[in-house]
Amino acid sequence: MLRTSVFAMLVVFLLELNWINDASANGTPADEALMVVLEQAKAGDFPKVLDAIDALDKQGPQADSSLVALLDYYAGEGPSTLVSEAITRRGKRMLMSLNAKRKSDLQCLPQYSSICMNKFADGRQQRNSLIDRLADAIRKGKILRAGQ
């Protein structure tokens, strides 16, 4: 049992590490769109953050992992709501990624540490509470929107 848990944690870590390396290298269009979201969030330009999240969302299934990665960052309430909507709209295919993210530590790129959830004392707990809400909504077939 312990070997299985350690192996599973290692696999999640390696997948996250690979994602960080890929995103840093600007690999896919979804990764590039993610970097635009992070840049705009870091700059505090919230209208552009919303536009960048919308552009990322339009990347389709290729954006799934990038949207889940955004859960480690805080760019404001409006952007967080837009990310939540995009994730829940995708439905059940997101559950495995959300579960893996919930089990992982916060994984922020160093250049975006100012918007990383770890700036809050309970950042990981806040992220995991959001993941629980997202997963619950998905299981119920609901899409989370502003005010929900």
N, C-alpha and C. Protein backbone atom coordinates (compact mmCIF):
# COMPACT_ATOMS: atom_id res chain seq x y z
N MET A 1 0.83 -1.19 0.00
CA MET A 1 0.00 0.00 0.00
C MET A 1 0.87 1.25 0.00
N LEU A 2 1.90 1.26 0.84
CA LEU A 2 2.79 2.41 0.92
C LEU A 2 3.53 2.60 -0.40
N ARG A 3 3.98 1.51 -1.01
CA ARG A 3 4.66 1.61 -2.30
C ARG A 3 3.74 2.22 -3.36
N THR A 4 2.47 1.80 -3.35
CA THR A 4 1.51 2.33 -4.32
C THR A 4 1.32 3.83 -4.12
N SER A 5 1.20 4.26 -2.87
CA SER A 5 1.02 5.68 -2.58
C SER A 5 2.25 6.48 -2.98
N VAL A 6 3.42 5.98 -2.66
CA VAL A 6 4.66 6.67 -3.02
C VAL A 6 4.79 6.73 -4.54
N PHE A 7 4.48 5.63 -5.21
CA PHE A 7 4.55 5.61 -6.67
C PHE A 7 3.58 6.61 -7.27
N ALA A 8 2.35 6.64 -6.76
CA ALA A 8 1.34 7.58 -7.28
C ALA A 8 1.79 9.02 -7.07
N MET A 9 2.36 9.32 -5.91
CA MET A 9 2.85 10.68 -5.64
C MET A 9 4.00 11.02 -6.58
N LEU A 10 4.87 10.07 -6.85
CA LEU A 10 5.99 10.30 -7.75
C LEU A 10 5.48 10.57 -9.17
N VAL A 11 4.50 9.82 -9.62
CA VAL A 11 3.94 10.02 -10.96
C VAL A 11 3.32 11.42 -11.06
N VAL A 12 2.53 11.82 -10.06
CA VAL A 12 1.93 13.16 -10.07
C VAL A 12 3.01 14.22 -10.09
N PHE A 13 4.05 14.05 -9.26
CA PHE A 13 5.15 15.02 -9.23
C PHE A 13 5.83 15.12 -10.59
N LEU A 14 6.12 13.99 -11.20
CA LEU A 14 6.79 14.03 -12.50
C LEU A 14 5.91 14.64 -13.58
N LEU A 15 4.61 14.37 -13.53
CA LEU A 15 3.70 14.99 -14.49
C LEU A 15 3.66 16.50 -14.29
N GLU A 16 3.59 16.94 -13.04
CA GLU A 16 3.58 18.38 -12.76
C GLU A 16 4.91 19.02 -13.18
N LEU A 17 6.01 18.36 -12.89
CA LEU A 17 7.32 18.88 -13.28
C LEU A 17 7.41 19.00 -14.79
N ASN A 18 6.92 17.99 -15.50
CA ASN A 18 6.91 18.04 -16.95
C ASN A 18 6.04 19.18 -17.45
N TRP A 19 4.88 19.40 -16.81
CA TRP A 19 4.02 20.50 -17.22
C TRP A 19 4.74 21.82 -17.02
N ILE A 20 5.42 22.00 -15.89
CA ILE A 20 6.13 23.26 -15.64
C ILE A 20 7.20 23.48 -16.70
N ASN A 21 7.95 22.44 -17.02
CA ASN A 21 8.98 22.58 -18.05
C ASN A 21 8.36 22.90 -19.41
N ASP A 22 7.25 22.22 -19.74
CA ASP A 22 6.58 22.49 -21.02
C ASP A 22 6.04 23.91 -21.08
N ALA A 23 5.40 24.34 -19.99
CA ALA A 23 4.82 25.68 -19.98
C ALA A 23 5.91 26.74 -20.06
N SER A 24 7.02 26.50 -19.41
CA SER A 24 8.12 27.46 -19.44
C SER A 24 8.70 27.56 -20.85
N ALA A 25 8.64 26.45 -21.57
CA ALA A 25 9.21 26.44 -22.91
C ALA A 25 8.21 26.91 -23.96
N ASN A 26 6.99 27.29 -23.53
CA ASN A 26 5.95 27.72 -24.46
C ASN A 26 5.73 26.67 -25.55
N GLY A 27 5.37 25.46 -25.13
CA GLY A 27 5.20 24.37 -26.07
C GLY A 27 3.95 24.47 -26.92
N THR A 28 2.79 24.22 -26.36
CA THR A 28 1.54 24.18 -27.14
C THR A 28 0.85 25.54 -27.10
N PRO A 29 -0.12 25.73 -27.99
CA PRO A 29 -0.90 26.99 -27.93
C PRO A 29 -1.58 27.19 -26.57
N ALA A 30 -2.05 26.10 -25.95
CA ALA A 30 -2.67 26.22 -24.62
C ALA A 30 -1.65 26.68 -23.59
N ASP A 31 -0.41 26.15 -23.66
CA ASP A 31 0.63 26.59 -22.74
C ASP A 31 0.95 28.06 -22.95
N GLU A 32 1.00 28.47 -24.20
CA GLU A 32 1.26 29.88 -24.50
C GLU A 32 0.13 30.76 -23.98
N ALA A 33 -1.11 30.31 -24.12
CA ALA A 33 -2.26 31.05 -23.62
C ALA A 33 -2.22 31.13 -22.09
N LEU A 34 -1.79 30.05 -21.45
CA LEU A 34 -1.64 30.05 -20.00
C LEU A 34 -0.62 31.10 -19.56
N MET A 35 0.49 31.17 -20.27
CA MET A 35 1.52 32.15 -19.91
C MET A 35 1.00 33.58 -20.07
N VAL A 36 0.14 33.82 -21.04
CA VAL A 36 -0.46 35.15 -21.21
C VAL A 36 -1.35 35.46 -20.01
N VAL A 37 -2.14 34.48 -19.56
CA VAL A 37 -2.98 34.69 -18.38
C VAL A 37 -2.11 35.07 -17.19
N LEU A 38 -1.04 34.31 -16.97
CA LEU A 38 -0.17 34.56 -15.82
C LEU A 38 0.50 35.93 -15.92
N GLU A 39 0.95 36.29 -17.10
CA GLU A 39 1.59 37.60 -17.28
C GLU A 39 0.61 38.74 -16.98
N GLN A 40 -0.61 38.64 -17.50
CA GLN A 40 -1.60 39.68 -17.26
C GLN A 40 -1.99 39.75 -15.79
N ALA A 41 -2.10 38.59 -15.16
CA ALA A 41 -2.44 38.55 -13.72
C ALA A 41 -1.33 39.18 -12.89
N LYS A 42 -0.10 38.85 -13.23
CA LYS A 42 1.04 39.43 -12.52
C LYS A 42 1.06 40.95 -12.68
N ALA A 43 0.69 41.44 -13.85
CA ALA A 43 0.65 42.88 -14.11
C ALA A 43 -0.56 43.54 -13.46
N GLY A 44 -1.53 42.73 -13.02
CA GLY A 44 -2.72 43.29 -12.38
C GLY A 44 -3.71 43.90 -13.35
N ASP A 45 -3.63 43.51 -14.61
CA ASP A 45 -4.54 44.04 -15.63
C ASP A 45 -5.73 43.10 -15.76
N PHE A 46 -6.73 43.28 -14.89
CA PHE A 46 -7.81 42.31 -14.78
C PHE A 46 -8.68 42.19 -16.02
N PRO A 47 -8.99 43.27 -16.74
CA PRO A 47 -9.75 43.06 -17.99
C PRO A 47 -8.98 42.17 -18.98
N LYS A 48 -7.66 42.35 -19.05
CA LYS A 48 -6.86 41.50 -19.94
C LYS A 48 -6.74 40.08 -19.41
N VAL A 49 -6.77 39.92 -18.08
CA VAL A 49 -6.75 38.57 -17.49
C VAL A 49 -8.00 37.83 -17.93
N LEU A 50 -9.15 38.49 -17.84
CA LEU A 50 -10.41 37.85 -18.25
C LEU A 50 -10.38 37.48 -19.72
N ASP A 51 -9.86 38.38 -20.56
CA ASP A 51 -9.75 38.08 -22.00
C ASP A 51 -8.81 36.91 -22.23
N ALA A 52 -7.70 36.87 -21.49
CA ALA A 52 -6.72 35.79 -21.65
C ALA A 52 -7.28 34.44 -21.21
N ILE A 53 -8.06 34.44 -20.13
CA ILE A 53 -8.70 33.19 -19.68
C ILE A 53 -9.70 32.72 -20.73
N ASP A 54 -10.46 33.66 -21.29
CA ASP A 54 -11.41 33.32 -22.35
C ASP A 54 -10.68 32.71 -23.55
N ALA A 55 -9.55 33.30 -23.93
CA ALA A 55 -8.77 32.77 -25.05
C ALA A 55 -8.24 31.37 -24.72
N LEU A 56 -7.79 31.16 -23.50
CA LEU A 56 -7.32 29.84 -23.08
C LEU A 56 -8.46 28.84 -23.13
N ASP A 57 -9.60 29.22 -22.62
CA ASP A 57 -10.78 28.35 -22.61
C ASP A 57 -11.15 27.89 -24.02
N LYS A 58 -10.98 28.76 -24.98
CA LYS A 58 -11.33 28.45 -26.37
C LYS A 58 -10.35 27.47 -27.02
N GLN A 59 -9.27 27.11 -26.33
CA GLN A 59 -8.32 26.12 -26.86
C GLN A 59 -8.88 24.71 -26.81
N GLY A 60 -10.05 24.54 -26.19
CA GLY A 60 -10.69 23.23 -26.13
C GLY A 60 -9.99 22.29 -25.16
N PRO A 61 -10.09 20.98 -25.40
CA PRO A 61 -9.52 19.99 -24.49
C PRO A 61 -8.01 20.17 -24.24
N GLN A 62 -7.31 20.77 -25.20
CA GLN A 62 -5.87 21.00 -25.01
C GLN A 62 -5.61 21.93 -23.83
N ALA A 63 -6.60 22.72 -23.43
CA ALA A 63 -6.44 23.67 -22.34
C ALA A 63 -6.79 23.08 -20.97
N ASP A 64 -7.26 21.85 -20.93
CA ASP A 64 -7.71 21.26 -19.67
C ASP A 64 -6.64 21.36 -18.58
N SER A 65 -5.44 20.90 -18.85
CA SER A 65 -4.39 20.90 -17.82
C SER A 65 -3.97 22.32 -17.46
N SER A 66 -4.01 23.23 -18.41
CA SER A 66 -3.65 24.62 -18.12
C SER A 66 -4.68 25.27 -17.20
N LEU A 67 -5.95 24.97 -17.43
CA LEU A 67 -7.00 25.52 -16.55
C LEU A 67 -6.85 24.98 -15.13
N VAL A 68 -6.55 23.71 -15.00
CA VAL A 68 -6.34 23.12 -13.67
C VAL A 68 -5.09 23.73 -13.03
N ALA A 69 -4.06 23.97 -13.80
CA ALA A 69 -2.84 24.59 -13.27
C ALA A 69 -3.13 25.98 -12.70
N LEU A 70 -4.07 26.69 -13.30
CA LEU A 70 -4.42 28.03 -12.82
C LEU A 70 -4.99 28.02 -11.40
N LEU A 71 -5.44 26.88 -10.93
CA LEU A 71 -5.97 26.79 -9.57
C LEU A 71 -4.91 27.06 -8.52
N ASP A 72 -3.63 26.98 -8.88
CA ASP A 72 -2.55 27.28 -7.95
C ASP A 72 -2.26 28.77 -7.83
N TYR A 73 -2.95 29.57 -8.63
CA TYR A 73 -2.71 31.01 -8.67
C TYR A 73 -3.97 31.77 -8.27
N TYR A 74 -3.78 32.99 -7.74
CA TYR A 74 -4.92 33.84 -7.45
C TYR A 74 -4.77 35.13 -8.24
N ALA A 75 -5.69 35.33 -9.19
CA ALA A 75 -5.65 36.52 -10.04
C ALA A 75 -6.84 37.43 -9.77
N GLY A 76 -7.62 37.11 -8.76
CA GLY A 76 -8.79 37.90 -8.43
C GLY A 76 -10.05 37.06 -8.48
N GLU A 77 -11.13 37.59 -7.91
CA GLU A 77 -12.38 36.84 -7.84
C GLU A 77 -13.00 36.60 -9.21
N GLY A 78 -13.02 37.63 -10.05
CA GLY A 78 -13.60 37.47 -11.39
C GLY A 78 -12.88 36.42 -12.22
N PRO A 79 -11.54 36.51 -12.30
CA PRO A 79 -10.80 35.48 -13.04
C PRO A 79 -11.00 34.08 -12.46
N SER A 80 -11.04 33.97 -11.12
CA SER A 80 -11.24 32.66 -10.50
C SER A 80 -12.60 32.08 -10.88
N THR A 81 -13.61 32.94 -10.93
CA THR A 81 -14.95 32.50 -11.32
C THR A 81 -14.97 32.02 -12.77
N LEU A 82 -14.27 32.73 -13.63
CA LEU A 82 -14.21 32.35 -15.04
C LEU A 82 -13.50 31.00 -15.22
N VAL A 83 -12.43 30.78 -14.46
CA VAL A 83 -11.72 29.50 -14.51
C VAL A 83 -12.64 28.38 -13.99
N SER A 84 -13.35 28.65 -12.90
CA SER A 84 -14.27 27.65 -12.35
C SER A 84 -15.35 27.27 -13.36
N GLU A 85 -15.88 28.27 -14.04
CA GLU A 85 -16.90 27.99 -15.06
C GLU A 85 -16.33 27.15 -16.19
N ALA A 86 -15.13 27.50 -16.66
CA ALA A 86 -14.52 26.76 -17.77
C ALA A 86 -14.27 25.31 -17.37
N ILE A 87 -13.81 25.09 -16.14
CA ILE A 87 -13.52 23.73 -15.68
C ILE A 87 -14.81 22.92 -15.55
N THR A 88 -15.82 23.49 -14.90
CA THR A 88 -17.06 22.72 -14.69
C THR A 88 -17.81 22.50 -15.99
N ARG A 89 -17.68 23.41 -16.94
CA ARG A 89 -18.34 23.23 -18.24
C ARG A 89 -17.76 22.02 -18.97
N ARG A 90 -16.49 21.72 -18.74
CA ARG A 90 -15.84 20.60 -19.41
C ARG A 90 -16.34 19.25 -18.88
N GLY A 91 -16.85 19.24 -17.68
CA GLY A 91 -17.48 18.04 -17.16
C GLY A 91 -16.54 16.98 -16.60
N LYS A 92 -17.02 15.75 -16.65
CA LYS A 92 -16.38 14.63 -15.94
C LYS A 92 -14.95 14.34 -16.37
N ARG A 93 -14.59 14.73 -17.56
CA ARG A 93 -13.20 14.45 -17.99
C ARG A 93 -12.19 15.22 -17.12
N MET A 94 -12.65 16.22 -16.37
CA MET A 94 -11.77 17.02 -15.52
C MET A 94 -11.54 16.40 -14.15
N LEU A 95 -12.34 15.43 -13.76
CA LEU A 95 -12.27 14.91 -12.40
C LEU A 95 -10.92 14.30 -12.05
N MET A 96 -10.32 13.54 -12.95
CA MET A 96 -9.03 12.92 -12.65
C MET A 96 -7.94 13.99 -12.46
N SER A 97 -7.95 15.01 -13.31
CA SER A 97 -6.95 16.08 -13.19
C SER A 97 -7.16 16.86 -11.89
N LEU A 98 -8.42 17.12 -11.54
CA LEU A 98 -8.70 17.83 -10.30
C LEU A 98 -8.25 17.02 -9.08
N ASN A 99 -8.49 15.71 -9.12
CA ASN A 99 -8.08 14.85 -8.02
C ASN A 99 -6.56 14.84 -7.87
N ALA A 100 -5.85 14.76 -8.98
CA ALA A 100 -4.38 14.78 -8.93
C ALA A 100 -3.89 16.12 -8.39
N LYS A 101 -4.51 17.22 -8.83
CA LYS A 101 -4.10 18.54 -8.36
C LYS A 101 -4.34 18.67 -6.87
N ARG A 102 -5.46 18.13 -6.39
CA ARG A 102 -5.78 18.22 -4.96
C ARG A 102 -4.73 17.53 -4.11
N LYS A 103 -4.16 16.47 -4.62
CA LYS A 103 -3.15 15.71 -3.87
C LYS A 103 -1.77 16.34 -3.94
N SER A 104 -1.58 17.31 -4.81
CA SER A 104 -0.24 17.89 -5.00
C SER A 104 -0.06 19.17 -4.20
N ASP A 105 1.18 19.52 -4.00
CA ASP A 105 1.51 20.81 -3.41
C ASP A 105 1.22 21.89 -4.43
N LEU A 106 1.21 23.13 -3.98
CA LEU A 106 1.08 24.24 -4.92
C LEU A 106 2.30 24.24 -5.82
N GLN A 107 2.08 24.38 -7.12
CA GLN A 107 3.16 24.28 -8.10
C GLN A 107 3.16 25.53 -8.97
N CYS A 108 3.75 26.59 -8.47
CA CYS A 108 3.78 27.85 -9.20
C CYS A 108 5.15 28.07 -9.83
N LEU A 109 5.13 28.63 -11.01
CA LEU A 109 6.39 29.01 -11.65
C LEU A 109 7.01 30.15 -10.86
N PRO A 110 8.33 30.12 -10.65
CA PRO A 110 8.98 31.13 -9.79
C PRO A 110 8.69 32.58 -10.20
N GLN A 111 8.62 32.84 -11.48
CA GLN A 111 8.40 34.22 -11.92
C GLN A 111 6.99 34.72 -11.63
N TYR A 112 6.10 33.82 -11.19
CA TYR A 112 4.73 34.21 -10.85
C TYR A 112 4.42 33.97 -9.37
N SER A 113 5.45 33.99 -8.53
CA SER A 113 5.25 33.74 -7.11
C SER A 113 4.36 34.80 -6.46
N SER A 114 4.31 36.00 -7.03
CA SER A 114 3.49 37.07 -6.44
C SER A 114 1.99 36.79 -6.56
N ILE A 115 1.60 35.89 -7.46
CA ILE A 115 0.19 35.54 -7.60
C ILE A 115 -0.09 34.09 -7.21
N CYS A 116 0.91 33.43 -6.66
CA CYS A 116 0.76 32.04 -6.23
C CYS A 116 -0.10 31.97 -4.97
N MET A 117 -0.93 30.96 -4.88
CA MET A 117 -1.78 30.78 -3.70
C MET A 117 -0.97 30.61 -2.42
N ASN A 118 0.33 30.30 -2.53
CA ASN A 118 1.12 30.12 -1.32
C ASN A 118 1.40 31.45 -0.61
N LYS A 119 0.96 32.56 -1.20
CA LYS A 119 1.09 33.85 -0.51
C LYS A 119 0.09 33.93 0.65
N PHE A 120 -0.90 33.05 0.64
CA PHE A 120 -1.86 32.95 1.74
C PHE A 120 -1.41 31.84 2.67
N ALA A 121 -1.58 32.05 3.96
CA ALA A 121 -1.16 31.03 4.94
C ALA A 121 -1.85 29.70 4.68
N ASP A 122 -3.09 29.76 4.24
CA ASP A 122 -3.85 28.53 3.98
C ASP A 122 -4.12 28.36 2.48
N GLY A 123 -3.18 28.77 1.65
CA GLY A 123 -3.36 28.75 0.20
C GLY A 123 -3.71 27.39 -0.37
N ARG A 124 -3.00 26.37 0.08
CA ARG A 124 -3.30 25.02 -0.44
C ARG A 124 -4.69 24.58 0.01
N GLN A 125 -5.04 24.88 1.24
CA GLN A 125 -6.36 24.54 1.75
C GLN A 125 -7.45 25.27 0.97
N GLN A 126 -7.24 26.54 0.66
CA GLN A 126 -8.20 27.30 -0.13
C GLN A 126 -8.36 26.68 -1.52
N ARG A 127 -7.21 26.34 -2.14
CA ARG A 127 -7.26 25.72 -3.47
C ARG A 127 -8.02 24.40 -3.41
N ASN A 128 -7.73 23.59 -2.40
CA ASN A 128 -8.38 22.29 -2.29
C ASN A 128 -9.87 22.41 -2.02
N SER A 129 -10.27 23.44 -1.27
CA SER A 129 -11.71 23.68 -1.05
C SER A 129 -12.39 24.01 -2.37
N LEU A 130 -11.73 24.81 -3.18
CA LEU A 130 -12.28 25.14 -4.50
C LEU A 130 -12.36 23.89 -5.37
N ILE A 131 -11.32 23.08 -5.35
CA ILE A 131 -11.33 21.84 -6.13
C ILE A 131 -12.49 20.95 -5.69
N ASP A 132 -12.74 20.87 -4.39
CA ASP A 132 -13.86 20.07 -3.89
C ASP A 132 -15.19 20.61 -4.44
N ARG A 133 -15.35 21.93 -4.45
CA ARG A 133 -16.57 22.53 -5.00
C ARG A 133 -16.71 22.24 -6.49
N LEU A 134 -15.59 22.34 -7.22
CA LEU A 134 -15.62 22.07 -8.66
C LEU A 134 -16.00 20.62 -8.93
N ALA A 135 -15.35 19.70 -8.23
CA ALA A 135 -15.61 18.27 -8.43
C ALA A 135 -17.06 17.93 -8.08
N ASP A 136 -17.56 18.51 -6.99
CA ASP A 136 -18.94 18.26 -6.59
C ASP A 136 -19.91 18.77 -7.65
N ALA A 137 -19.66 19.96 -8.17
CA ALA A 137 -20.52 20.52 -9.22
C ALA A 137 -20.49 19.64 -10.46
N ILE A 138 -19.30 19.19 -10.84
CA ILE A 138 -19.17 18.33 -12.03
C ILE A 138 -19.95 17.04 -11.84
N ARG A 139 -19.82 16.41 -10.67
CA ARG A 139 -20.53 15.15 -10.41
C ARG A 139 -22.05 15.36 -10.49
N LYS A 140 -22.52 16.56 -10.14
CA LYS A 140 -23.95 16.87 -10.17
C LYS A 140 -24.39 17.42 -11.54
N GLY A 141 -23.42 17.55 -12.46
CA GLY A 141 -23.75 18.06 -13.78
C GLY A 141 -24.01 19.56 -13.82
N LYS A 142 -23.47 20.28 -12.86
CA LYS A 142 -23.70 21.73 -12.78
C LYS A 142 -22.48 22.50 -13.30
N ILE A 143 -22.74 23.69 -13.81
CA ILE A 143 -21.68 24.61 -14.24
C ILE A 143 -21.69 25.75 -13.24
N LEU A 144 -20.56 26.00 -12.60
CA LEU A 144 -20.46 27.10 -11.65
C LEU A 144 -20.30 28.41 -12.41
N ARG A 145 -21.11 29.37 -12.04
CA ARG A 145 -21.04 30.70 -12.65
C ARG A 145 -20.97 31.74 -11.54
N ALA A 146 -20.75 32.97 -11.89
CA ALA A 146 -20.66 34.06 -10.92
C ALA A 146 -21.87 34.02 -9.98
N GLY A 147 -21.60 34.19 -8.69
CA GLY A 147 -22.67 34.23 -7.70
C GLY A 147 -23.12 32.87 -7.20
N GLN A 148 -22.47 31.80 -7.62
CA GLN A 148 -22.89 30.46 -7.18
C GLN A 148 -21.92 29.90 -6.19
